[in-house]
XYZ file of C-alpha atoms in Angstrom:
385
model
C 4.109 -4.964 -13.990
C 2.574 -5.886 -17.321
C -1.004 -5.419 -16.105
C -2.369 -2.203 -14.623
C -4.315 -3.110 -11.489
C -4.245 0.546 -10.403
C -6.702 1.491 -13.160
C -9.957 2.558 -11.516
C -12.998 1.005 -13.152
C -16.375 2.681 -12.614
C -18.718 -0.088 -11.531
C -21.689 1.976 -10.405
C -24.803 1.820 -12.604
C -23.736 -1.510 -14.098
C -26.075 -3.715 -12.075
C -23.186 -4.470 -9.727
C -24.032 -6.050 -6.371
C -20.893 -4.721 -4.729
C -21.355 -1.073 -5.751
C -24.985 -0.605 -6.743
C -26.376 -2.056 -3.518
C -24.568 0.640 -1.534
C -26.983 2.857 0.436
C -25.423 5.992 -1.070
C -23.145 6.906 -3.956
C -20.285 8.016 -1.693
C -19.788 4.602 -0.047
C -16.575 2.650 -0.730
C -17.596 -1.036 -0.685
C -15.026 -3.446 0.728
C -17.459 -6.223 1.531
C -18.687 -8.880 -0.933
C -15.908 -11.037 -2.406
C -15.477 -9.822 -5.941
C -12.676 -7.701 -7.352
C -12.680 -4.221 -8.849
C -10.164 -5.225 -11.538
C -10.931 -5.935 -15.167
C -10.608 -9.582 -16.097
C -7.438 -10.789 -17.822
C -7.065 -9.548 -21.425
C -7.314 -13.082 -22.824
C -10.684 -13.515 -21.100
C -11.967 -10.162 -22.374
C -10.913 -11.058 -25.922
C -12.530 -14.498 -25.745
C -15.828 -13.095 -24.460
C -15.809 -10.351 -27.121
C -15.260 -12.911 -29.877
C -18.146 -15.019 -28.580
C -20.396 -11.943 -28.234
C -19.592 -10.891 -31.812
C -21.257 -14.057 -33.090
C -24.556 -12.590 -31.963
C -26.488 -15.798 -31.174
C -26.599 -16.962 -27.570
C -28.531 -20.229 -27.528
C -28.160 -23.320 -25.372
C -24.513 -24.230 -24.894
C -22.621 -27.487 -25.413
C -19.573 -27.949 -23.170
C -16.901 -29.329 -25.481
C -13.815 -31.421 -24.849
C -11.403 -28.480 -24.835
C -13.208 -27.215 -21.693
C -12.194 -30.367 -19.799
C -8.708 -30.298 -21.306
C -8.177 -26.761 -19.992
C -9.131 -27.797 -16.447
C -6.969 -30.928 -16.506
C -3.958 -29.086 -17.922
C -4.205 -26.187 -15.458
C -4.345 -28.274 -12.298
C -1.641 -30.674 -13.482
C 0.745 -27.916 -14.471
C 0.050 -25.512 -11.602
C -0.757 -27.833 -8.690
C 0.519 -31.307 -9.700
C -3.017 -32.682 -9.455
C -3.927 -35.318 -12.042
C -7.644 -35.153 -12.828
C -9.372 -37.648 -15.084
C -11.872 -36.411 -17.671
C -14.744 -38.479 -16.251
C -14.243 -36.994 -12.758
C -15.437 -33.515 -13.838
C -19.055 -32.376 -13.630
C -19.878 -28.798 -14.555
C -22.504 -26.585 -12.946
C -23.374 -22.902 -12.541
C -21.450 -21.940 -9.410
C -19.650 -23.204 -6.337
C -22.573 -22.424 -4.003
C -24.990 -24.433 -6.190
C -22.298 -27.135 -6.333
C -22.173 -27.125 -2.533
C -25.917 -27.676 -2.313
C -25.620 -30.433 -4.917
C -22.932 -32.197 -2.873
C -24.914 -31.968 0.358
C -28.073 -33.244 -1.367
C -26.148 -36.110 -2.973
C -24.144 -37.252 0.050
C -26.466 -36.709 3.038
C -29.933 -37.482 4.249
C -32.126 -34.782 5.822
C -31.482 -34.531 9.543
C -27.827 -35.525 9.321
C -25.021 -33.205 10.436
C -22.463 -31.394 8.286
C -19.290 -30.340 10.108
C -17.598 -27.003 9.394
C -14.579 -25.101 10.747
C -16.072 -21.975 12.316
C -15.966 -19.056 11.571
C -16.718 -20.064 7.988
C -18.103 -18.761 4.707
C -21.687 -17.710 5.370
C -23.176 -19.761 2.513
C -21.935 -22.924 4.237
C -24.574 -22.356 6.894
C -27.404 -21.644 4.455
C -26.544 -24.464 2.025
C -26.515 -27.031 4.806
C -29.787 -25.848 6.293
C -31.499 -25.448 2.925
C -30.878 -29.133 2.294
C -32.470 -30.198 5.560
C -29.248 -30.882 7.468
C -27.823 -29.501 10.693
C -24.697 -27.337 10.867
C -22.169 -28.706 13.350
C -19.384 -26.251 14.178
C -15.906 -26.898 15.481
C -14.270 -23.598 16.411
C -10.859 -22.741 15.015
C -8.263 -21.854 17.651
C -6.597 -18.444 17.527
C -2.828 -18.856 17.818
C -0.975 -15.527 17.714
C -1.998 -13.934 14.395
C -3.469 -17.043 12.774
C -5.823 -19.991 13.312
C -5.433 -23.723 13.790
C -7.780 -26.693 13.960
C -8.770 -27.871 17.434
C -7.992 -31.488 16.622
C -9.529 -32.956 19.752
C -12.832 -31.189 19.168
C -12.679 -31.950 15.431
C -12.512 -35.673 16.188
C -15.285 -35.473 18.762
C -17.545 -33.799 16.194
C -16.609 -36.331 13.493
C -17.421 -39.173 15.863
C -21.014 -37.978 16.254
C -23.039 -40.737 14.580
C -25.134 -38.136 12.740
C -22.084 -36.432 11.162
C -21.742 -37.676 7.585
C -19.978 -34.824 5.737
C -17.142 -32.429 6.570
C -17.472 -29.227 4.526
C -13.999 -27.703 4.191
C -13.012 -24.247 2.946
C -9.540 -24.520 1.363
C -8.127 -21.826 1.385
C -10.206 -20.722 4.324
C -12.633 -17.816 4.122
C -12.621 -15.721 6.318
C -9.558 -16.690 8.377
C -7.146 -16.618 5.449
C -5.492 -19.982 6.102
C -3.953 -22.045 3.329
C -4.131 -25.514 4.824
C -0.918 -27.543 4.656
C -0.626 -31.017 3.221
C -0.098 -32.424 6.717
C -3.220 -30.700 8.046
C -5.348 -31.932 5.145
C -4.057 -35.470 5.558
C -4.871 -35.395 9.276
C -8.390 -34.086 8.558
C -8.995 -36.942 6.140
C -7.573 -39.619 8.460
C -9.991 -38.544 11.197
C -12.871 -38.360 8.724
C -12.131 -41.842 7.367
C -11.949 -43.231 10.894
C -15.521 -42.055 11.486
C -16.935 -42.624 7.954
C -17.230 -38.914 7.184
C -17.014 -37.748 3.560
C -15.098 -34.559 2.711
C -16.486 -31.809 0.491
C -13.781 -29.213 -0.162
C -14.631 -25.729 -1.482
C -11.449 -24.629 -3.281
C -12.757 -21.573 -5.110
C -9.947 -19.320 -3.735
C -7.188 -21.758 -4.706
C -5.300 -19.397 -7.040
C -5.291 -16.472 -4.590
C -2.171 -17.370 -2.625
C 0.198 -14.971 -0.901
C 4.021 -15.150 -1.121
C 5.557 -17.967 0.894
C 2.489 -20.209 0.786
C 1.447 -23.029 -1.526
C -2.047 -24.265 -2.231
C -2.531 -27.996 -1.753
C -5.580 -29.520 -3.482
C -7.289 -31.851 -1.032
C -7.711 -34.603 -3.601
C -4.000 -34.487 -4.492
C -2.730 -35.094 -0.932
C -2.834 -38.881 -1.364
C -5.082 -41.548 -2.837
C -7.114 -41.853 0.357
C -7.980 -38.162 0.157
C -8.805 -38.475 -3.529
C -11.229 -41.338 -2.897
C -12.905 -39.691 0.122
C -13.559 -36.251 -1.351
C -15.700 -34.113 -3.583
C -13.938 -30.948 -4.767
C -15.756 -27.747 -5.688
C -13.833 -25.352 -7.897
C -14.172 -22.498 -10.365
C -12.041 -19.801 -11.998
C -14.730 -17.289 -10.969
C -13.155 -15.884 -7.807
C -9.535 -15.842 -8.922
C -10.176 -14.397 -12.395
C -13.115 -12.132 -11.399
C -15.681 -13.804 -13.644
C -18.298 -14.851 -11.072
C -21.076 -13.308 -13.166
C -20.364 -15.801 -15.960
C -21.567 -18.598 -13.660
C -19.334 -21.575 -14.317
C -18.001 -24.064 -11.766
C -16.924 -27.681 -11.529
C -17.416 -30.596 -9.188
C -14.514 -33.053 -9.257
C -15.031 -36.507 -7.785
C -13.118 -39.748 -8.252
C -15.812 -42.032 -6.814
C -18.118 -43.292 -9.626
C -21.036 -44.021 -7.264
C -20.846 -40.584 -5.649
C -20.457 -38.987 -9.062
C -23.682 -40.624 -10.238
C -25.491 -39.210 -7.221
C -23.916 -35.785 -7.799
C -25.011 -35.808 -11.429
C -28.561 -36.657 -10.381
C -28.552 -33.830 -7.827
C -27.292 -31.359 -10.443
C -30.291 -32.188 -12.596
C -32.752 -32.261 -9.684
C -31.567 -28.792 -8.650
C -31.741 -27.605 -12.297
C -28.164 -26.258 -12.306
C -27.051 -28.333 -15.271
C -26.683 -25.756 -18.073
C -23.957 -23.162 -18.642
C -24.325 -19.869 -20.478
C -22.388 -19.288 -23.735
C -19.715 -17.112 -22.096
C -18.701 -19.270 -19.125
C -16.817 -22.011 -20.981
C -14.916 -19.603 -23.250
C -13.891 -17.535 -20.212
C -12.727 -20.625 -18.324
C -10.603 -21.767 -21.249
C -9.050 -18.322 -21.658
C -8.328 -18.178 -17.923
C -6.699 -21.590 -17.660
C -4.962 -21.625 -21.048
C -3.786 -18.022 -21.424
C -3.899 -16.090 -18.127
C -1.336 -17.618 -15.789
C 0.940 -14.569 -15.915
C -2.053 -12.352 -15.070
C -2.953 -14.337 -11.938
C 0.666 -14.266 -10.758
C 0.795 -10.469 -11.089
C -2.610 -10.164 -9.422
C -1.309 -12.027 -6.378
C 1.659 -9.668 -6.163
C -0.700 -6.684 -6.217
C -2.981 -8.202 -3.574
C 0.018 -8.897 -1.352
C 1.109 -5.249 -1.598
C -2.438 -4.194 -0.702
C -2.297 -6.455 2.330
C 1.050 -4.972 3.368
C -0.426 -1.483 2.948
C -3.362 -2.468 5.169
C -1.000 -3.982 7.741
C 1.201 -0.891 7.923
C -1.792 1.458 8.079
C -3.375 -0.459 10.948
C -0.110 -0.510 12.889
C 0.311 3.247 12.491
C -3.228 4.634 12.604
C -5.486 1.942 14.117
C -3.429 0.252 16.850
C -6.589 -0.981 18.610
C -7.070 -3.373 15.693
C -5.053 -6.565 15.176
C -4.667 -7.855 11.632
C -4.608 -11.619 11.218
C -2.125 -13.268 8.885
C -3.292 -13.588 5.278
C -2.010 -16.738 3.577
C -4.660 -16.918 0.858
C -7.778 -15.156 -0.496
C -8.046 -11.351 -0.652
C -10.163 -11.156 2.502
C -8.137 -10.092 5.566
C -9.655 -10.947 8.965
C -9.245 -8.199 11.554
C -9.602 -8.495 15.342
C -11.464 -5.423 16.630
C -12.344 -6.847 20.054
C -10.208 -4.270 21.912
C -12.694 -1.569 20.889
C -15.301 -2.924 23.300
C -18.170 -2.809 20.786
C -19.741 -5.544 18.684
C -18.730 -6.206 15.104
C -22.228 -5.215 13.978
C -22.017 -1.904 15.816
C -18.611 -1.091 14.340
C -19.662 -1.963 10.782
C -22.824 0.119 11.104
C -20.783 3.077 12.339
C -18.244 2.760 9.542
C -21.003 2.585 6.934
C -22.955 5.530 8.329
C -20.113 7.830 9.347
C -17.055 6.819 7.295
C -19.015 5.631 4.260
C -16.998 2.394 4.142
C -18.782 -0.948 3.871
C -17.121 -3.992 5.421
C -18.559 -7.241 6.798
C -19.066 -8.044 10.489
C -17.455 -11.288 11.591
C -20.762 -12.552 12.945
C -21.824 -13.252 9.342
C -19.398 -16.178 9.458
C -20.433 -17.556 12.850
C -22.521 -15.739 15.468
C -20.169 -16.776 18.280
C -16.836 -17.490 16.571
C -16.994 -14.383 14.379
C -17.773 -11.871 17.102
C -14.949 -9.402 17.666
C -13.796 -9.583 14.026
C -14.495 -7.856 10.715
C -13.679 -8.952 7.174
C -12.136 -6.643 4.569
C -12.004 -7.098 0.795
C -8.712 -5.633 -0.424
C -9.205 -6.629 -4.084
C -9.510 -3.046 -5.233
C -7.255 -0.287 -6.483
C -4.795 0.850 -3.836
C -6.039 4.425 -4.124
C -9.527 3.278 -3.116
C -8.185 1.146 -0.293
C -6.140 4.090 0.993
C -9.124 6.437 0.866
C -11.299 3.930 2.718
C -8.719 3.448 5.464
C -8.235 7.185 5.879
C -11.972 7.594 6.303
C -12.005 4.883 8.953
C -9.074 6.370 10.830
C -10.655 9.819 10.783
C -13.676 8.647 12.749
C -11.912 6.141 15.011
């Protein structure tokens, strides 16, 4: 490999949420979704060049920013985006709140596929709406949509938005074109708009292909708002740059108003240069990263089969966040995670973070770390279990 993902980077004492919020210095954190790898060399060089200028005032987003986005998604995902469809903001979670504010009225319902990313719940509620869950069905080692229940929930007269996670966090699904088309057909039938969080779209495992929701067909394009960012895939979340992509001019006007109402309308000087370096110069890096993440997943799979047979690892199609069934242990996810943190000094997330009912019996790992750290964490877990 050209890039050394095995290089251990010391992140403690850097103001790092993942490492510096640990209760003790001997904890290995495999929880919050950021990676322990340095960003791609092109991104590091771009940020260094910008920092060398020495003045960090208010930032203008220039045309080459939009060109980088358009070129990347056309070349990598065959998705044609028009310049006027792109609105920038500070992050995908703020973008989510913007979309909910723009497309709903307080008291309406927002449908999600549960278990789901925990900020889905808070963003919906913070904007005065009600979370409506349709539970994903476990089928062998993966999850599928319960189509009958999905349609029932869409048909609720108070349901106005379907908030989709594509690829899905935490279940690891990369939704197929046929599944996305079926979601949209049901949503259109019941006048439900689709907001698709696609922040993990470049983190795809071998044998799977990411399908942008808006590129499925023209009906999907016209009935959707897409939330995206290079932050998760290129490990630049701290640079706070994301994009809302919407083909509907009326919706886009409302989104733009909500961006300004929420005061998430300005980017810092480093975000745009990092995005351009990611999309214009770092494609080889992301491809090698995915190979490394896949090998980490295979290592986790083999370790669980050999040392932790009471656990069942779910299939990982996308993201770096494997979903593990621990229900055979006969304890709650919260109890297991507390024990692992206190006794094994390994920090993982209980599934109940992603749905109090649908997430029980599961835990979520973050395998985006050096394999040596992952191995040490798993050995610690096995030693106490």
